[in-house]
PDB file of C-alpha atoms in Angstrom:
ATOM      1  CA  MET A 220       0.000   0.000   0.000  1.00  0.00           C
ATOM      2  CA  GLN A 221       1.486   3.372  -0.990  1.00  0.00           C
ATOM      3  CA  ASP A 222       1.693   6.222   1.504  1.00  0.00           C
ATOM      4  CA  HIS A 223      -0.375   8.810  -0.339  1.00  0.00           C
ATOM      5  CA  ILE A 224      -3.709  10.552   0.051  1.00  0.00           C
ATOM      6  CA  ALA A 225      -6.429   8.086  -0.873  1.00  0.00           C
ATOM      7  CA  GLY A 226      -7.833   8.496  -4.374  1.00  0.00           C
ATOM      8  CA  PRO A 227     -10.913   6.951  -6.010  1.00  0.00           C
ATOM      9  CA  ALA A 228      -9.176   3.611  -6.596  1.00  0.00           C
ATOM     10  CA  ASP A 229      -8.247   3.386  -2.900  1.00  0.00           C
ATOM     11  CA  LEU A 230     -11.841   3.995  -1.854  1.00  0.00           C
ATOM     12  CA  ARG A 231     -13.248   0.771  -3.291  1.00  0.00           C
ATOM     13  CA  GLY A 232     -13.034  -2.548  -1.515  1.00  0.00           C
ATOM     14  CA  ASP A 233     -10.096  -4.714  -2.587  1.00  0.00           C
ATOM     15  CA  CYS A 234     -10.906  -8.129  -1.142  1.00  0.00           C
ATOM     16  CA  ALA A 235      -7.615  -9.593  -2.358  1.00  0.00           C
ATOM     17  CA  SER A 236      -5.731  -7.218  -0.018  1.00  0.00           C
ATOM     18  CA  CYS A 237      -8.053  -7.695   2.946  1.00  0.00           C
ATOM     19  CA  PHE A 238      -8.373 -10.413   5.578  1.00  0.00           C
ATOM     20  CA  GLY A 239     -12.143 -10.726   5.142  1.00  0.00           C
ATOM     21  CA  LEU A 240     -12.777  -8.163   7.864  1.00  0.00           C
ATOM     22  CA  CYS A 241     -16.374  -7.366   6.914  1.00  0.00           C
ATOM     23  CA  CYS A 242     -17.121 -11.119   7.118  1.00  0.00           C
ATOM     24  CA  VAL A 243     -15.802 -11.297  10.674  1.00  0.00           C
ATOM     25  CA  ALA A 244     -15.928  -7.937  12.437  1.00  0.00           C
ATOM     26  CA  LEU A 245     -19.521  -7.021  11.600  1.00  0.00           C
ATOM     27  CA  PRO A 246     -22.662  -8.632  13.067  1.00  0.00           C
ATOM     28  CA  PHE A 247     -25.819  -9.476  11.146  1.00  0.00           C
ATOM     29  CA  THR A 248     -29.258 -10.761  12.041  1.00  0.00           C
ATOM     30  CA  ALA A 249     -31.378 -13.339  10.235  1.00  0.00           C
ATOM     31  CA  SER A 250     -33.706 -11.343   7.985  1.00  0.00           C
ATOM     32  CA  ARG A 251     -34.523 -10.764   4.330  1.00  0.00           C
ATOM     33  CA  ASP A 252     -30.912  -9.580   3.965  1.00  0.00           C
ATOM     34  CA  PHE A 253     -29.125 -12.388   5.818  1.00  0.00           C
ATOM     35  CA  ALA A 254     -29.986 -16.070   6.051  1.00  0.00           C
ATOM     36  CA  VAL A 255     -28.576 -16.533   9.574  1.00  0.00           C
ATOM     37  CA  ASP A 256     -27.505 -14.694  12.715  1.00  0.00           C
ATOM     38  CA  LYS A 257     -23.836 -13.853  13.232  1.00  0.00           C
ATOM     39  CA  PRO A 258     -22.334 -11.937  16.170  1.00  0.00           C
ATOM     40  CA  ALA A 259     -19.542  -9.377  15.755  1.00  0.00           C
ATOM     41  CA  GLY A 260     -16.098 -10.950  15.839  1.00  0.00           C
ATOM     42  CA  LYS A 261     -17.202 -14.378  14.649  1.00  0.00           C
ATOM     43  CA  PRO A 262     -16.235 -15.441  11.105  1.00  0.00           C
ATOM     44  CA  CYS A 263     -19.126 -16.020   8.719  1.00  0.00           C
ATOM     45  CA  SER A 264     -19.553 -19.727   8.012  1.00  0.00           C
ATOM     46  CA  ASN A 265     -19.071 -18.968   4.307  1.00  0.00           C
ATOM     47  CA  LEU A 266     -15.631 -17.416   4.821  1.00  0.00           C
ATOM     48  CA  ARG A 267     -12.866 -19.679   3.509  1.00  0.00           C
ATOM     49  CA  ASP A 268      -9.362 -20.016   4.957  1.00  0.00           C
ATOM     50  CA  ASP A 269      -8.012 -17.764   2.185  1.00  0.00           C
ATOM     51  CA  HIS A 270     -10.376 -14.981   3.336  1.00  0.00           C
ATOM     52  CA  ARG A 271     -12.582 -15.329   0.258  1.00  0.00           C
ATOM     53  CA  CYS A 272     -16.330 -15.901   0.281  1.00  0.00           C
ATOM     54  CA  GLY A 273     -17.273 -19.464  -0.575  1.00  0.00           C
ATOM     55  CA  ILE A 274     -20.633 -18.439  -2.068  1.00  0.00           C
ATOM     56  CA  HIS A 275     -19.701 -15.068  -3.576  1.00  0.00           C
ATOM     57  CA  ALA A 276     -21.340 -15.805  -6.931  1.00  0.00           C
ATOM     58  CA  ARG A 277     -24.506 -17.093  -5.217  1.00  0.00           C
ATOM     59  CA  LEU A 278     -24.975 -14.637  -2.363  1.00  0.00           C
ATOM     60  CA  ARG A 279     -28.427 -13.444  -3.435  1.00  0.00           C
ATOM     61  CA  HIS A 280     -29.607 -16.979  -4.149  1.00  0.00           C
ATOM     62  CA  LYS A 281     -28.368 -18.157  -0.739  1.00  0.00           C
ATOM     63  CA  GLY A 282     -30.136 -15.368   1.161  1.00  0.00           C
ATOM     64  CA  PHE A 283     -27.194 -13.023   1.731  1.00  0.00           C
ATOM     65  CA  THR A 284     -28.399  -9.992  -0.238  1.00  0.00           C
ATOM     66  CA  GLY A 285     -27.028  -7.754   2.518  1.00  0.00           C
ATOM     67  CA  CYS A 286     -23.504  -8.737   1.547  1.00  0.00           C
ATOM     68  CA  THR A 287     -24.062  -7.712  -2.075  1.00  0.00           C
ATOM     69  CA  VAL A 288     -25.011  -4.141  -1.123  1.00  0.00           C
ATOM     70  CA  TYR A 289     -22.090  -3.587   1.263  1.00  0.00           C
ATOM     71  CA  ASP A 290     -18.877  -1.731   0.465  1.00  0.00           C
ATOM     72  CA  CYS A 291     -16.139  -0.868   2.946  1.00  0.00           C
ATOM     73  CA  PHE A 292     -14.892   2.042   0.772  1.00  0.00           C
ATOM     74  CA  GLY A 293     -11.407   0.520   0.919  1.00  0.00           C
ATOM     75  CA  ALA A 294     -11.240   0.374   4.709  1.00  0.00           C
ATOM     76  CA  GLY A 295     -10.654  -3.377   4.697  1.00  0.00           C
ATOM     77  CA  GLN A 296      -7.343  -3.228   2.878  1.00  0.00           C
ATOM     78  CA  LYS A 297      -6.284  -0.120   4.820  1.00  0.00           C
ATOM     79  CA  VAL A 298      -6.762  -1.837   8.193  1.00  0.00           C
ATOM     80  CA  SER A 299      -5.279  -5.122   6.965  1.00  0.00           C
ATOM     81  CA  GLN A 300      -2.214  -3.768   5.199  1.00  0.00           C
ATOM     82  CA  VAL A 301      -1.525  -0.373   6.808  1.00  0.00           C
ATOM     83  CA  THR A 302      -2.958  -0.228  10.325  1.00  0.00           C
ATOM     84  CA  PHE A 303      -1.842  -3.773  11.150  1.00  0.00           C
ATOM     85  CA  GLY A 304       0.992  -4.069   8.650  1.00  0.00           C
ATOM     86  CA  GLY A 305      -0.280  -7.202   6.915  1.00  0.00           C
ATOM     87  CA  ARG A 306      -0.697  -9.227  10.129  1.00  0.00           C
ATOM     88  CA  ASP A 307      -3.471 -11.804   9.653  1.00  0.00           C
ATOM     89  CA  TRP A 308      -6.045 -12.010  12.458  1.00  0.00           C
ATOM     90  CA  ARG A 309      -6.115 -15.798  11.999  1.00  0.00           C
ATOM     91  CA  THR A 310      -2.444 -16.283  12.850  1.00  0.00           C
ATOM     92  CA  GLY A 311      -1.654 -13.282  15.050  1.00  0.00           C
ATOM     93  CA  PRO A 312      -2.330 -12.773  18.771  1.00  0.00           C
ATOM     94  CA  ARG A 313      -5.974 -12.881  19.808  1.00  0.00           C
ATOM     95  CA  GLU A 314      -5.690  -9.344  21.193  1.00  0.00           C
ATOM     96  CA  ASP A 315      -4.568  -8.085  17.773  1.00  0.00           C
ATOM     97  CA  ALA A 316      -7.616  -9.706  16.181  1.00  0.00           C
ATOM     98  CA  ARG A 317      -9.982  -8.023  18.651  1.00  0.00           C
ATOM     99  CA  ARG A 318      -8.370  -4.626  18.077  1.00  0.00           C
ATOM    100  CA  MET A 319      -8.517  -5.125  14.321  1.00  0.00           C
ATOM    101  CA  PHE A 320     -12.243  -5.866  14.464  1.00  0.00           C
ATOM    102  CA  ASP A 321     -12.820  -2.806  16.686  1.00  0.00           C
ATOM    103  CA  VAL A 322     -10.830  -0.478  14.420  1.00  0.00           C
ATOM    104  CA  PHE A 323     -12.355  -1.630  11.129  1.00  0.00           C
ATOM    105  CA  PRO A 324     -15.775   0.124  11.569  1.00  0.00           C
ATOM    106  CA  VAL A 325     -13.964   3.341  12.559  1.00  0.00           C
ATOM    107  CA  VAL A 326     -11.786   3.366   9.453  1.00  0.00           C
ATOM    108  CA  ARG A 327     -14.785   2.423   7.337  1.00  0.00           C
ATOM    109  CA  GLN A 328     -16.580   5.594   8.470  1.00  0.00           C
ATOM    110  CA  LEU A 329     -13.501   7.687   7.724  1.00  0.00           C
ATOM    111  CA  HIS A 330     -13.146   6.160   4.268  1.00  0.00           C
ATOM    112  CA  GLU A 331     -16.783   6.931   3.509  1.00  0.00           C
ATOM    113  CA  LEU A 332     -16.063  10.569   4.373  1.00  0.00           C
ATOM    114  CA  LEU A 333     -13.027  10.436   2.090  1.00  0.00           C
ATOM    115  CA  TRP A 334     -15.332   9.250  -0.704  1.00  0.00           C
ATOM    116  CA  TYR A 335     -17.650  12.245  -0.281  1.00  0.00           C
ATOM    117  CA  LEU A 336     -14.791  14.742   0.020  1.00  0.00           C
ATOM    118  CA  THR A 337     -13.078  13.316  -3.054  1.00  0.00           C
ATOM    119  CA  GLU A 338     -16.271  13.579  -5.093  1.00  0.00           C
ATOM    120  CA  ALA A 339     -16.938  17.124  -3.835  1.00  0.00           C
ATOM    121  CA  LEU A 340     -13.550  18.175  -5.204  1.00  0.00           C
ATOM    122  CA  THR A 341     -14.629  17.047  -8.689  1.00  0.00           C
ATOM    123  CA  LEU A 342     -17.660  19.353  -8.697  1.00  0.00           C
ATOM    124  CA  PRO A 343     -16.863  22.629 -10.501  1.00  0.00           C
ATOM    125  CA  ALA A 344     -19.703  24.492  -8.769  1.00  0.00           C
ATOM    126  CA  ALA A 345     -18.067  23.756  -5.402  1.00  0.00           C
ATOM    127  CA  ARG A 346     -14.871  25.567  -6.376  1.00  0.00           C
ATOM    128  CA  PRO A 347     -15.394  28.315  -3.727  1.00  0.00           C
ATOM    129  CA  VAL A 348     -14.935  25.682  -0.998  1.00  0.00           C
ATOM    130  CA  HIS A 349     -12.348  23.480  -2.728  1.00  0.00           C
ATOM    131  CA  ALA A 350      -9.535  24.707  -0.477  1.00  0.00           C
ATOM    132  CA  GLU A 351     -11.498  23.800   2.648  1.00  0.00           C
ATOM    133  CA  LEU A 352     -12.505  20.476   1.140  1.00  0.00           C
ATOM    134  CA  ARG A 353      -8.884  19.670   0.332  1.00  0.00           C
ATOM    135  CA  ARG A 354      -7.829  20.531   3.889  1.00  0.00           C
ATOM    136  CA  LEU A 355     -10.440  18.219   5.371  1.00  0.00           C
ATOM    137  CA  LEU A 356      -9.561  15.503   2.872  1.00  0.00           C
ATOM    138  CA  GLU A 357      -5.932  15.593   3.999  1.00  0.00           C
ATOM    139  CA  GLU A 358      -6.957  15.695   7.659  1.00  0.00           C
ATOM    140  CA  THR A 359      -9.328  12.737   7.267  1.00  0.00           C
ATOM    141  CA  ASP A 360      -6.740  10.731   5.373  1.00  0.00           C
ATOM    142  CA  GLU A 361      -4.227  11.379   8.152  1.00  0.00           C
ATOM    143  CA  LEU A 362      -6.717  10.066  10.710  1.00  0.00           C
ATOM    144  CA  THR A 363      -7.008   6.770   8.830  1.00  0.00           C
ATOM    145  CA  ARG A 364      -3.250   6.229   9.213  1.00  0.00           C
ATOM    146  CA  ARG A 365      -3.138   6.484  12.999  1.00  0.00           C
ATOM    147  CA  THR A 366      -2.313   3.626  15.344  1.00  0.00           C
ATOM    148  CA  PRO A 367      -4.984   1.167  16.494  1.00  0.00           C
ATOM    149  CA  ASP A 368      -5.087   2.784  19.936  1.00  0.00           C
ATOM    150  CA  GLU A 369      -5.468   6.266  18.461  1.00  0.00           C
ATOM    151  CA  LEU A 370      -8.210   5.099  16.110  1.00  0.00           C
ATOM    152  CA  GLY A 371     -10.019   3.394  18.963  1.00  0.00           C
ATOM    153  CA  ALA A 372     -10.100   6.665  20.914  1.00  0.00           C
ATOM    154  CA  LEU A 373     -11.136   8.816  17.935  1.00  0.00           C
ATOM    155  CA  ASP A 374     -14.384  10.804  18.124  1.00  0.00           C
ATOM    156  CA  VAL A 375     -15.598   9.948  14.631  1.00  0.00           C
ATOM    157  CA  ALA A 376     -18.992  11.599  15.174  1.00  0.00           C
ATOM    158  CA  ALA A 377     -17.369  14.973  15.877  1.00  0.00           C
ATOM    159  CA  HIS A 378     -15.169  14.724  12.801  1.00  0.00           C
ATOM    160  CA  ARG A 379     -18.130  13.638  10.669  1.00  0.00           C
ATOM    161  CA  GLN A 380     -20.007  16.736  11.809  1.00  0.00           C
ATOM    162  CA  ASP A 381     -17.129  18.992  10.701  1.00  0.00           C
ATOM    163  CA  VAL A 382     -17.111  17.309   7.297  1.00  0.00           C
ATOM    164  CA  ASN A 383     -20.892  17.451   7.004  1.00  0.00           C
ATOM    165  CA  VAL A 384     -20.943  21.234   7.442  1.00  0.00           C
ATOM    166  CA  LEU A 385     -18.724  21.569   4.389  1.00  0.00           C
ATOM    167  CA  LEU A 386     -20.632  18.956   2.398  1.00  0.00           C
ATOM    168  CA  LEU A 387     -23.814  20.961   3.037  1.00  0.00           C
ATOM    169  CA  LYS A 388     -22.141  24.059   1.606  1.00  0.00           C
ATOM    170  CA  THR A 389     -21.055  21.985  -1.370  1.00  0.00           C
ATOM    171  CA  SER A 390     -24.609  20.766  -1.907  1.00  0.00           C
ATOM    172  CA  GLU A 391     -26.030  24.285  -1.816  1.00  0.00           C
ATOM    173  CA  LEU A 392     -23.495  25.521  -4.363  1.00  0.00           C
ATOM    174  CA  VAL A 393     -24.055  22.617  -6.741  1.00  0.00           C
ATOM    175  CA  ARG A 394     -27.854  22.577  -6.566  1.00  0.00           C
ATOM    176  CA  ALA A 395     -28.045  26.357  -7.010  1.00  0.00           C
ATOM    177  CA  GLY A 396     -26.977  25.850 -10.612  1.00  0.00           C
ATOM    178  CA  THR A 397     -29.906  23.550 -11.409  1.00  0.00           C
ATOM    179  CA  ARG A 398     -32.787  25.145 -13.274  1.00  0.00           C
ATOM    180  CA  GLY A 399     -36.337  25.093 -11.970  1.00  0.00           C
ATOM    181  CA  LYS A 400     -37.803  24.730  -8.511  1.00  0.00           C
ATOM    182  CA  LYS A 401     -35.559  22.600  -6.313  1.00  0.00           C
ATOM    183  CA  LYS A 402     -37.490  20.444  -3.858  1.00  0.00           C
ATOM    184  CA  ASP A 403     -36.202  20.131  -0.293  1.00  0.00           C
ATOM    185  CA  ARG A 404     -37.024  16.602   0.872  1.00  0.00           C
ATOM    186  CA  ARG A 405     -34.201  16.224   3.344  1.00  0.00           C
ATOM    187  CA  GLY A 406     -34.946  13.321   5.692  1.00  0.00           C
ATOM    188  CA  ALA A 407     -38.427  12.930   4.187  1.00  0.00           C
ATOM    189  CA  ASP A 408     -40.400   9.721   4.620  1.00  0.00           C
ATOM    190  CA  LEU A 409     -40.956   8.682   1.007  1.00  0.00           C
ATOM    191  CA  MET A 410     -41.186   4.955   1.590  1.00  0.00           C
ATOM    192  CA  GLY A 411     -43.217   3.393  -1.187  1.00  0.00           C
ATOM    193  CA  ALA A 412     -43.899   6.831  -2.666  1.00  0.00           C
ATOM    194  CA  ARG A 413     -45.285   7.000  -6.201  1.00  0.00           C
ATOM    195  CA  LEU A 414     -42.746   9.241  -7.898  1.00  0.00           C
ATOM    196  CA  LYS A 415     -42.895   7.827 -11.401  1.00  0.00           C
ATOM    197  CA  GLY A 416     -41.655  10.475 -13.833  1.00  0.00           C
ATOM    198  CA  ALA A 417     -41.206  12.998 -11.010  1.00  0.00           C
ATOM    199  CA  ASP A 418     -39.160  16.132 -11.624  1.00  0.00           C
ATOM    200  CA  LEU A 419     -36.555  15.959  -8.845  1.00  0.00           C
ATOM    201  CA  ARG A 420     -33.841  17.973 -10.547  1.00  0.00           C
ATOM    202  CA  GLY A 421     -31.570  19.589  -7.976  1.00  0.00           C
ATOM    203  CA  ALA A 422     -33.625  18.127  -5.130  1.00  0.00           C
ATOM    204  CA  ASN A 423     -32.237  17.872  -1.624  1.00  0.00           C
ATOM    205  CA  LEU A 424     -32.818  14.201  -0.784  1.00  0.00           C
ATOM    206  CA  ARG A 425     -30.214  13.948   1.959  1.00  0.00           C
ATOM    207  CA  GLY A 426     -31.184  11.134   4.302  1.00  0.00           C
ATOM    208  CA  ALA A 427     -34.584  10.666   2.639  1.00  0.00           C
ATOM    209  CA  TYR A 428     -36.326   7.318   3.113  1.00  0.00           C
ATOM    210  CA  LEU A 429     -36.976   6.127  -0.431  1.00  0.00           C
ATOM    211  CA  ILE A 430     -37.392   2.446   0.422  1.00  0.00           C
ATOM    212  CA  ALA A 431     -39.440   0.705  -2.304  1.00  0.00           C
ATOM    213  CA  ALA A 432     -40.302   4.084  -3.856  1.00  0.00           C
ATOM    214  CA  ASP A 433     -41.352   4.072  -7.516  1.00  0.00           C
ATOM    215  CA  LEU A 434     -38.854   6.360  -9.235  1.00  0.00           C
ATOM    216  CA  THR A 435     -39.399   4.893 -12.684  1.00  0.00           C
ATOM    217  CA  GLY A 436     -38.394   7.486 -15.261  1.00  0.00           C
ATOM    218  CA  ALA A 437     -37.831  10.133 -12.578  1.00  0.00           C
ATOM    219  CA  ASP A 438     -35.493  13.038 -13.320  1.00  0.00           C
ATOM    220  CA  LEU A 439     -32.874  13.131 -10.543  1.00  0.00           C
ATOM    221  CA  ARG A 440     -30.271  15.160 -12.376  1.00  0.00           C
ATOM    222  CA  GLY A 441     -28.200  17.244  -9.981  1.00  0.00           C
ATOM    223  CA  ALA A 442     -29.937  15.823  -6.890  1.00  0.00           C
ATOM    224  CA  ASP A 443     -28.092  15.439  -3.574  1.00  0.00           C
ATOM    225  CA  LEU A 444     -28.498  11.797  -2.525  1.00  0.00           C
ATOM    226  CA  ILE A 445     -26.160  11.605   0.434  1.00  0.00           C
ATOM    227  CA  GLY A 446     -27.483   9.064   2.924  1.00  0.00           C
ATOM    228  CA  ALA A 447     -30.738   8.485   1.004  1.00  0.00           C
ATOM    229  CA  ASP A 448     -32.125   5.006   1.657  1.00  0.00           C
ATOM    230  CA  LEU A 449     -32.711   3.487  -1.773  1.00  0.00           C
ATOM    231  CA  ARG A 450     -33.386  -0.098  -0.729  1.00  0.00           C
ATOM    232  CA  ASP A 451     -35.703  -1.683  -3.313  1.00  0.00           C
ATOM    233  CA  ALA A 452     -36.355   1.733  -4.895  1.00  0.00           C
ATOM    234  CA  ASP A 453     -37.246   1.315  -8.572  1.00  0.00           C
ATOM    235  CA  LEU A 454     -34.853   3.415 -10.674  1.00  0.00           C
ATOM    236  CA  THR A 455     -35.858   1.863 -13.989  1.00  0.00           C
ATOM    237  CA  ASP A 456     -35.134   4.383 -16.773  1.00  0.00           C
ATOM    238  CA  ALA A 457     -34.537   7.131 -14.191  1.00  0.00           C
ATOM    239  CA  ASP A 458     -32.003   9.861 -15.004  1.00  0.00           C
ATOM    240  CA  LEU A 459     -29.373  10.264 -12.276  1.00  0.00           C
ATOM    241  CA  THR A 460     -26.923  12.110 -14.500  1.00  0.00           C
ATOM    242  CA  ASP A 461     -24.915  14.514 -12.328  1.00  0.00           C
ATOM    243  CA  ALA A 462     -26.676  13.316  -9.161  1.00  0.00           C
ATOM    244  CA  PHE A 463     -24.008  13.592  -6.482  1.00  0.00           C
ATOM    245  CA  PHE A 464     -22.962  11.939  -3.222  1.00  0.00           C
ATOM    246  CA  LEU A 465     -24.490   8.708  -4.525  1.00  0.00           C
ATOM    247  CA  THR A 466     -22.501   5.680  -3.374  1.00  0.00           C
ATOM    248  CA  GLN A 467     -22.219   2.218  -4.860  1.00  0.00           C
ATOM    249  CA  PRO A 468     -23.865   0.544  -1.825  1.00  0.00           C
ATOM    250  CA  GLN A 469     -26.917   2.789  -2.236  1.00  0.00           C
ATOM    251  CA  LEU A 470     -27.183   1.864  -5.889  1.00  0.00           C
ATOM    252  CA  ASN A 471     -26.631  -1.836  -5.246  1.00  0.00           C
ATOM    253  CA  ALA A 472     -29.584  -1.824  -2.854  1.00  0.00           C
ATOM    254  CA  ALA A 473     -31.926  -0.356  -5.486  1.00  0.00           C
ATOM    255  CA  ARG A 474     -33.509  -1.800  -8.619  1.00  0.00           C
ATOM    256  CA  GLY A 475     -32.833  -0.426 -12.064  1.00  0.00           C
ATOM    257  CA  SER A 476     -32.407  -1.213 -15.734  1.00  0.00           C
ATOM    258  CA  ALA A 477     -30.111  -0.831 -18.692  1.00  0.00           C
ATOM    259  CA  GLY A 478     -31.941   2.428 -19.374  1.00  0.00           C
ATOM    260  CA  THR A 479     -31.109   3.995 -16.009  1.00  0.00           C
ATOM    261  CA  ARG A 480     -28.656   6.845 -16.544  1.00  0.00           C
ATOM    262  CA  LEU A 481     -25.939   7.061 -13.893  1.00  0.00           C
ATOM    263  CA  PRO A 482     -23.174   9.439 -12.833  1.00  0.00           C
ATOM    264  CA  GLU A 483     -19.619   8.363 -13.686  1.00  0.00           C
ATOM    265  CA  SER A 484     -18.716   7.834 -10.019  1.00  0.00           C
ATOM    266  CA  VAL A 485     -20.704   4.565  -9.820  1.00  0.00           C
ATOM    267  CA  THR A 486     -21.163   1.440 -11.918  1.00  0.00           C
ATOM    268  CA  ARG A 487     -24.338  -0.301 -13.011  1.00  0.00           C
ATOM    269  CA  PRO A 488     -25.092  -3.206 -10.629  1.00  0.00           C
ATOM    270  CA  GLU A 489     -24.924  -6.583 -12.335  1.00  0.00           C
ATOM    271  CA  HIS A 490     -28.242  -7.746 -10.904  1.00  0.00           C
ATOM    272  CA  TRP A 491     -30.071  -4.930 -12.734  1.00  0.00           C
ATOM    273  CA  THR A 492     -29.566  -6.559 -16.112  1.00  0.00           C
ATOM    274  CA  ARG A 493     -29.046 -10.184 -15.134  1.00  0.00           C
ATOM    275  CA  PRO A 494     -31.922 -12.440 -16.302  1.00  0.00           C
TER     276      PRO A 494
END
């Protein structure tokens, strides 16, 4: 792992450089997303000795949809290769394994912030705050490189709040350039909402609950989607061109089609077009 400020390629999970941390450190409960219960710190029964998933190609079929919509934003390889210097939790001291599992969720949150800050710096309309964004990007990246003890004592919530203030300014600057009336649906309960063909250009949908919402053919160009819950939302033929702060996990949790238009920062989920 190179010692440089994380870029887009560093902010995507690289399972080959990770010790399967998300399959061990995180808990899950039997539900529509997971077929069984698993406590934090216990390896998933599907995790092989080489830290690969034994049912990766069949996760949805086997009842592990939750795994297919998860992304560590590159935190797994950072903790495995940088924080713990390539020491495997399977072969190292038990105390190291416990600390690794405790640190992983912290670094994951920091890497998610790095993702948003990196994207914000690509938005021309946010140029007035680019210097501040770059400062926070460097500061956040430095936090990810601290020792396990320092990471364990870190107040991530306070740092997230500092970043969020600047991301809000970014959102206001970007959405101000969108024509028409810009709807403010921040944190709105839109679960199951019928929004087929809706004009949501430049909308503020931060933290909105769009679970199972019908967004077929909706116009979401230039919309702020940070933290929006898109589980089972129907994005068939929707236009998300220039929508920002949209992450791959959000998109993976939604439904869509070959006709759904997406920003360049994300990729079309395979299950959208798979027969």
